[in-house]
N, C-alpha and C. Protein backbone atom coordinates (compact mmCIF):
# COMPACT_ATOMS: atom_id res chain seq x y z
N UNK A 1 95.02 107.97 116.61
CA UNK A 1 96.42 107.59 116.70
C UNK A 1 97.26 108.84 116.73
N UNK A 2 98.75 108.36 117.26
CA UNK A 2 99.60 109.81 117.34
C UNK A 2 99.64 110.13 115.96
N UNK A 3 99.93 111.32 116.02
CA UNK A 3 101.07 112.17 114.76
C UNK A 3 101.71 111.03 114.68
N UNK A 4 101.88 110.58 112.66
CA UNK A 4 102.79 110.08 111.89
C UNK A 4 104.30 109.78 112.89
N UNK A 5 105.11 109.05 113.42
CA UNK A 5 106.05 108.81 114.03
C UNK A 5 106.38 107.82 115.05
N UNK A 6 107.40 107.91 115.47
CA UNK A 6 107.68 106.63 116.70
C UNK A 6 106.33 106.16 117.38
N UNK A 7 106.30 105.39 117.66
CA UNK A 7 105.35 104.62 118.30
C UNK A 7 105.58 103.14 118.85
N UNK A 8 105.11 103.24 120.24
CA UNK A 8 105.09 101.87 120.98
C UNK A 8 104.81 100.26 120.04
N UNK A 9 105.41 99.63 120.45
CA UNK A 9 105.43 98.20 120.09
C UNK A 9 103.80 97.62 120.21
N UNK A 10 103.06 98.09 121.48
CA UNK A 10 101.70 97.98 122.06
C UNK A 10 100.85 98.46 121.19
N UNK A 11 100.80 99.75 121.21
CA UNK A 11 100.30 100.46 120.02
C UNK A 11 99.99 100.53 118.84
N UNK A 12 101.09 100.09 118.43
CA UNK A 12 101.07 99.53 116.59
C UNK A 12 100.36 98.20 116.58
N UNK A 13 100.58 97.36 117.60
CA UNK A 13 99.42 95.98 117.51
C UNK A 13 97.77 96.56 117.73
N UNK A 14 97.75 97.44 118.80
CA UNK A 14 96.28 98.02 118.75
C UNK A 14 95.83 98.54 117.71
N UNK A 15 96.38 99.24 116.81
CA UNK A 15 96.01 99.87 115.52
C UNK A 15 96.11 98.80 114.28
N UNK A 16 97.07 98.26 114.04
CA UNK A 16 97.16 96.92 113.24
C UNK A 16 95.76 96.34 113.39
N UNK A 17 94.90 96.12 114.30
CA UNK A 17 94.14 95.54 114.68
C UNK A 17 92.49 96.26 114.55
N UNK A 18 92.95 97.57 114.70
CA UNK A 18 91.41 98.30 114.02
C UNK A 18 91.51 98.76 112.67
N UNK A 19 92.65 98.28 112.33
CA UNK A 19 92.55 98.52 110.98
C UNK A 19 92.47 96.81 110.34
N UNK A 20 91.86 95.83 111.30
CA UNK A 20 91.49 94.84 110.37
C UNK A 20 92.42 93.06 110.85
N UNK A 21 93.51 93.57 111.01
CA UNK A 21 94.79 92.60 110.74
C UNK A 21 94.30 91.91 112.47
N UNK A 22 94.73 90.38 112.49
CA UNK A 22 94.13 89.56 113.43
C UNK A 22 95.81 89.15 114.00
N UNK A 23 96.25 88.76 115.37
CA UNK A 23 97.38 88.42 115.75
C UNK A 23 97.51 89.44 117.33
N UNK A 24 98.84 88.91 117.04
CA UNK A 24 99.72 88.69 116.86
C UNK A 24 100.12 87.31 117.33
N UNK A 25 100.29 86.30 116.59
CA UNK A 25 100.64 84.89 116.25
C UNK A 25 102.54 84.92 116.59
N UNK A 26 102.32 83.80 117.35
CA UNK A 26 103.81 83.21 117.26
C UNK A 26 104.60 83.19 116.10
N UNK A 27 105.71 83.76 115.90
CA UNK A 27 106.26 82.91 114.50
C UNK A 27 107.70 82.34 115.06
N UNK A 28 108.57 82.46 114.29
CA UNK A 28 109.80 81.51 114.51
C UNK A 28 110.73 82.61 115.14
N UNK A 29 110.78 83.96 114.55
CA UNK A 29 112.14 84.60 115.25
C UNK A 29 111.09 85.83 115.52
N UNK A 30 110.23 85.85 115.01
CA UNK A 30 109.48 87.92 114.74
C UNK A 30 107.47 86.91 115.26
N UNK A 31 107.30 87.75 115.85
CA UNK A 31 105.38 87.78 115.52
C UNK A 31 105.01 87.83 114.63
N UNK A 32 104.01 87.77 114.16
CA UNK A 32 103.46 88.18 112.55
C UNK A 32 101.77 88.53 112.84
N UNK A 33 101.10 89.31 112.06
CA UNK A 33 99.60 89.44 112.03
C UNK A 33 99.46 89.84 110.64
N UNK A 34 97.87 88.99 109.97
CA UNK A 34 97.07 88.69 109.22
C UNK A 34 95.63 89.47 109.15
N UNK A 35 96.11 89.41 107.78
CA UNK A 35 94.71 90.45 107.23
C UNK A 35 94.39 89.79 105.87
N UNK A 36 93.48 88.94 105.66
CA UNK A 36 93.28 88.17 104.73
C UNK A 36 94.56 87.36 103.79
N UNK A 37 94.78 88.10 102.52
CA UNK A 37 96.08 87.32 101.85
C UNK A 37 97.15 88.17 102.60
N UNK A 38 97.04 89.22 103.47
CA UNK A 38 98.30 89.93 104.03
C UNK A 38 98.90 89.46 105.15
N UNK A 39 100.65 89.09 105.24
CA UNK A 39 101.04 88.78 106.54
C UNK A 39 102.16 89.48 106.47
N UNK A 40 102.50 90.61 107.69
CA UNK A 40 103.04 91.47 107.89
C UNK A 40 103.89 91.11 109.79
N UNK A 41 105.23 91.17 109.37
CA UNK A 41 106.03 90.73 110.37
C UNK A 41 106.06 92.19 111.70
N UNK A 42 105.97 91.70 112.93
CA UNK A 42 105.96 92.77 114.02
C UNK A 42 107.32 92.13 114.72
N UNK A 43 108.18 93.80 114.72
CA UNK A 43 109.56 93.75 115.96
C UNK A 43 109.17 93.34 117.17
N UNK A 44 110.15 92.39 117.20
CA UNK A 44 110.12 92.35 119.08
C UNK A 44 110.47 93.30 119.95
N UNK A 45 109.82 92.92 121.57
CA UNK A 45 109.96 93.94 121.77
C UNK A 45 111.61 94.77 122.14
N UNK A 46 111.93 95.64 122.78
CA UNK A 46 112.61 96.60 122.89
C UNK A 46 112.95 97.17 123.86
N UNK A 47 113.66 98.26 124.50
CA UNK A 47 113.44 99.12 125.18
C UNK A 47 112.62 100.47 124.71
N UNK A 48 113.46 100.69 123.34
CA UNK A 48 112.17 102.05 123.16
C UNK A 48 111.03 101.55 122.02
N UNK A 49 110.77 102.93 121.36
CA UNK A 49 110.08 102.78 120.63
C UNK A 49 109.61 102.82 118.99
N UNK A 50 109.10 101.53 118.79
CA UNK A 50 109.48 101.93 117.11
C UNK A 50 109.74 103.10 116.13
N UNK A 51 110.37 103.60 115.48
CA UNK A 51 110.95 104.41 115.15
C UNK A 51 110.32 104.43 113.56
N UNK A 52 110.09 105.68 113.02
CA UNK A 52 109.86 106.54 112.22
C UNK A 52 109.77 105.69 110.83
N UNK A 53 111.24 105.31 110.42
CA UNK A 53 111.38 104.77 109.14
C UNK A 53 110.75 102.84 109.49
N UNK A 54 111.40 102.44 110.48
CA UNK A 54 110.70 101.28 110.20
C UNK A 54 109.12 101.14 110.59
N UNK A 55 108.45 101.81 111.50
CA UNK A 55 107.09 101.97 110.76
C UNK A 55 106.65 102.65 109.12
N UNK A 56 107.38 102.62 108.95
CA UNK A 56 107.04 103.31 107.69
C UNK A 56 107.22 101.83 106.23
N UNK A 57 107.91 100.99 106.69
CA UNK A 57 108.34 99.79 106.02
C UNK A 57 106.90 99.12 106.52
N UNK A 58 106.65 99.33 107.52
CA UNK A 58 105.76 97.83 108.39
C UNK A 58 104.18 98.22 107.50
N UNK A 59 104.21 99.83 107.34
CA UNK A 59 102.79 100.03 106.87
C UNK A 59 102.92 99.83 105.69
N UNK A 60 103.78 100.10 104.91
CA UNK A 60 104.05 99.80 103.61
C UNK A 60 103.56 98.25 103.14
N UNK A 61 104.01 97.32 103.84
CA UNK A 61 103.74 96.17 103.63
C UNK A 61 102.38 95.94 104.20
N UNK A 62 101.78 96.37 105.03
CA UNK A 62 100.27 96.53 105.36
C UNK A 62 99.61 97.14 104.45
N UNK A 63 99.96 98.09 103.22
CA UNK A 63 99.24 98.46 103.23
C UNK A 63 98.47 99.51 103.21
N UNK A 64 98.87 100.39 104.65
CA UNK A 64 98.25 101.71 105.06
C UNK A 64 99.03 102.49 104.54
N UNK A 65 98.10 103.70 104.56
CA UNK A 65 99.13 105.09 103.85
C UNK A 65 99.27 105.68 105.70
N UNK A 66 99.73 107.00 105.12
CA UNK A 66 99.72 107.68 106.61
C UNK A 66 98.25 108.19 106.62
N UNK A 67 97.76 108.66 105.99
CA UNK A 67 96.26 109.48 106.39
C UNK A 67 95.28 108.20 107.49
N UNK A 68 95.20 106.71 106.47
CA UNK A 68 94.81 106.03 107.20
C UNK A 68 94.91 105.46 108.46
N UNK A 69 96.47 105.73 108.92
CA UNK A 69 97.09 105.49 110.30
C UNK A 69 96.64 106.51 110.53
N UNK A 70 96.79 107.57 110.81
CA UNK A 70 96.33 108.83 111.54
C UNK A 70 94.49 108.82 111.92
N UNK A 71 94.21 108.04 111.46
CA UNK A 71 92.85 108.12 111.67
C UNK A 71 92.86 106.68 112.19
N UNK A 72 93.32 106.19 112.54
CA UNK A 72 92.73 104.87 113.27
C UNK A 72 92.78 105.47 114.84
């Protein structure tokens, strides 16, 4: 994975995903993906790209530190 930072909408579901978490499932206003008791909401999409601090919320609630993102 990139260096710690912005990253594609695409991307963060590909990694979400080798790190375990199954989806991305319909929900009512946001996607969501599942990792046993974990359900962690994904932005729609955008023009750019997720940005710094709110990946940093999304892993938080996943879960991951940064070392572990960096290595997926």
């Amino acid at each position: 994975m990139p260096v710690f930072g912005p990253v594609s909408r695409n991307d963060l579901i590909k990694c979400l995903r080798k790190a375990g978490y199954e989806g991305a499932y319909s929900g009512s206003k946001h996607q969501f993906m599942r990792k046993e008791n974990l359900t962690i909401r994904i932005p729609n999409p955008h023009r750019g790209d997720i940005g710094k601090s709110l990946l940093v919320r999304i892993l938080r609630q996943a879960k991951i530190n940064k070392q572990e993102w960096e290595s997926l």
